[in-house]
CSV table of C-alpha atoms in Angstrom, one decimal:
chain,number,residue,atom,x,y,z
L,127,UNK,CA,0.0,0.0,0.0
L,128,UNK,CA,2.9,2.4,0.8
L,129,UNK,CA,4.4,1.6,-2.6
L,130,UNK,CA,1.1,2.7,-4.3
L,131,UNK,CA,1.2,6.0,-2.3
L,132,UNK,CA,4.8,6.7,-3.3
L,133,UNK,CA,4.0,5.9,-7.0
L,134,UNK,CA,1.0,8.2,-6.9
L,135,UNK,CA,2.9,11.1,-5.3
L,136,UNK,CA,5.8,10.5,-7.7
L,137,UNK,CA,3.4,10.6,-10.7
L,138,UNK,CA,2.1,14.0,-9.4
L,139,UNK,CA,5.7,15.2,-9.2
L,140,UNK,CA,6.4,14.0,-12.7
L,141,UNK,CA,3.3,15.8,-14.1
L,142,UNK,CA,4.2,19.0,-12.2
L,143,UNK,CA,7.7,18.9,-13.7
L,144,UNK,CA,6.4,18.1,-17.1
L,145,UNK,CA,4.0,21.1,-16.9
L,146,UNK,CA,6.8,23.5,-16.0
L,147,UNK,CA,9.0,22.0,-18.8
L,148,UNK,CA,6.4,22.4,-21.5
L,149,UNK,CA,5.6,25.9,-20.5
L,150,UNK,CA,9.3,26.8,-20.4
L,151,UNK,CA,10.0,25.1,-23.7
L,152,UNK,CA,7.2,27.0,-25.5
L,153,UNK,CA,8.2,30.3,-23.7
L,154,UNK,CA,4.8,30.5,-22.1
L,155,UNK,CA,4.4,32.3,-18.7
L,156,UNK,CA,3.5,30.2,-15.7
L,157,UNK,CA,0.4,31.4,-13.8
L,158,UNK,CA,1.3,31.7,-10.1
L,159,UNK,CA,-1.3,31.9,-7.4
L,160,UNK,CA,0.7,33.1,-4.3
L,161,UNK,CA,1.4,36.5,-5.7
L,162,UNK,CA,5.0,35.9,-6.7
L,163,UNK,CA,6.7,35.6,-10.1
L,164,UNK,CA,7.2,31.9,-10.9
L,165,UNK,CA,8.9,32.8,-14.2
L,166,UNK,CA,11.7,34.7,-12.4
L,167,UNK,CA,12.4,31.5,-10.3
L,168,UNK,CA,12.1,29.1,-13.2
L,169,UNK,CA,14.2,31.3,-15.5
L,170,UNK,CA,16.9,32.1,-13.0
L,171,UNK,CA,20.4,30.6,-13.2
L,172,UNK,CA,19.3,28.2,-10.4
L,173,UNK,CA,16.9,26.5,-12.8
L,174,UNK,CA,19.7,24.2,-14.0
L,175,UNK,CA,22.1,21.8,-12.4
L,176,UNK,CA,25.3,20.8,-14.2
L,177,UNK,CA,23.8,22.2,-17.4
L,178,UNK,CA,20.6,20.1,-17.1
L,179,UNK,CA,17.2,21.7,-16.6
L,180,UNK,CA,15.9,21.0,-13.1
L,181,UNK,CA,12.5,20.0,-14.6
L,182,UNK,CA,14.2,17.3,-16.7
L,183,UNK,CA,16.1,16.1,-13.7
L,184,UNK,CA,12.9,16.0,-11.8
L,185,UNK,CA,11.1,14.0,-14.5
L,186,UNK,CA,14.0,11.5,-14.6
L,187,UNK,CA,14.0,11.2,-10.8
L,188,UNK,CA,10.2,10.6,-10.6
L,189,UNK,CA,10.3,8.1,-13.5
L,190,UNK,CA,13.1,6.2,-11.8
L,191,UNK,CA,11.1,6.0,-8.6
L,192,UNK,CA,8.0,4.8,-10.4
L,193,UNK,CA,9.8,2.2,-12.5
L,194,UNK,CA,11.9,0.9,-9.7
L,195,UNK,CA,8.8,0.4,-7.5
L,196,UNK,CA,6.8,-1.2,-10.3
L,197,UNK,CA,9.4,-3.5,-11.7
L,198,UNK,CA,11.7,-4.5,-8.8
L,199,UNK,CA,9.5,-7.5,-7.8
L,200,UNK,CA,9.8,-8.9,-11.3
L,201,UNK,CA,13.5,-8.4,-11.8
L,202,UNK,CA,14.8,-10.6,-9.0
L,203,UNK,CA,16.7,-7.7,-7.4
L,204,UNK,CA,16.9,-7.6,-3.6
L,205,UNK,CA,14.3,-5.2,-2.3
L,206,UNK,CA,16.8,-4.2,0.4
L,207,UNK,CA,19.2,-3.0,-2.4
L,208,UNK,CA,16.5,-1.2,-4.2
L,209,UNK,CA,15.2,0.4,-1.1
L,210,UNK,CA,18.7,1.6,-0.3
L,211,UNK,CA,19.1,3.1,-3.8
L,212,UNK,CA,15.7,4.8,-3.5
L,213,UNK,CA,16.6,6.2,-0.2
L,214,UNK,CA,19.8,7.7,-1.6
L,215,UNK,CA,18.0,9.2,-4.6
L,216,UNK,CA,15.1,10.5,-2.4
L,217,UNK,CA,17.6,12.0,0.1
L,218,UNK,CA,19.4,13.8,-2.6
L,219,UNK,CA,16.2,15.1,-4.1
L,220,UNK,CA,15.0,16.3,-0.7
L,221,UNK,CA,18.4,18.1,0.0
L,222,UNK,CA,18.3,19.7,-3.4
L,223,UNK,CA,14.7,20.8,-2.7
L,224,UNK,CA,15.8,22.4,0.6
L,225,UNK,CA,18.6,24.2,-1.2
L,226,UNK,CA,16.2,25.5,-3.8
L,227,UNK,CA,13.8,26.6,-1.1
L,228,UNK,CA,16.6,28.6,0.4
L,229,UNK,CA,17.4,30.1,-3.0
L,230,UNK,CA,13.8,31.2,-3.5
L,231,UNK,CA,13.5,32.7,0.0
L,232,UNK,CA,16.9,34.3,0.5
L,233,UNK,CA,18.5,34.9,-2.9
L,234,UNK,CA,15.7,35.5,-5.3
L,235,UNK,CA,13.1,36.6,-2.8
L,236,UNK,CA,10.4,35.1,-5.2
L,237,UNK,CA,8.3,32.0,-4.8
L,238,UNK,CA,7.2,29.5,-7.4
L,239,UNK,CA,4.0,27.6,-6.6
L,240,UNK,CA,5.1,24.7,-8.8
L,241,UNK,CA,8.6,24.6,-7.2
L,242,UNK,CA,7.0,24.5,-3.8
L,243,UNK,CA,4.8,21.6,-4.8
L,244,UNK,CA,7.9,19.8,-6.1
L,245,UNK,CA,9.8,20.4,-2.9
L,246,UNK,CA,6.9,19.2,-0.8
L,247,UNK,CA,6.6,16.1,-2.9
L,248,UNK,CA,10.4,15.4,-2.7
L,249,UNK,CA,10.5,15.8,1.1
L,250,UNK,CA,7.4,13.7,1.6
L,251,UNK,CA,8.8,10.9,-0.5
L,252,UNK,CA,12.2,11.0,1.3
L,253,UNK,CA,10.5,10.9,4.7
L,254,UNK,CA,8.3,8.1,3.7
L,255,UNK,CA,11.2,6.0,2.3
L,256,UNK,CA,13.4,6.6,5.3
L,257,UNK,CA,10.5,5.6,7.7
L,258,UNK,CA,9.7,2.5,5.6
């Protein structure tokens, strides 16, 4: 049951990242609801990591989580090994999310609704996996 919850939350994260990516790719403005400018956050130099768009990295991360949870039982890989890998990935995503929250609050002084959603999802997934 917990696996289903993580897959559902990761799917929401994937769709959130995909939405941002499509808007960004087509140079369309994001509509923000908390009164800040999401476009300043998304378009800032902090929107990439090692030359890769954060939204692409997010989609890869969420897809990895979903596929690992769906197919591990059929691949004969130890669930202990997979859980360890998922914890490492989720821990990294949560730390990156905390860093990007700091960037929004202290450096940019702008909030992005979609980025906050991604951060919340990443932190919830990490907490869930570490408590599992």
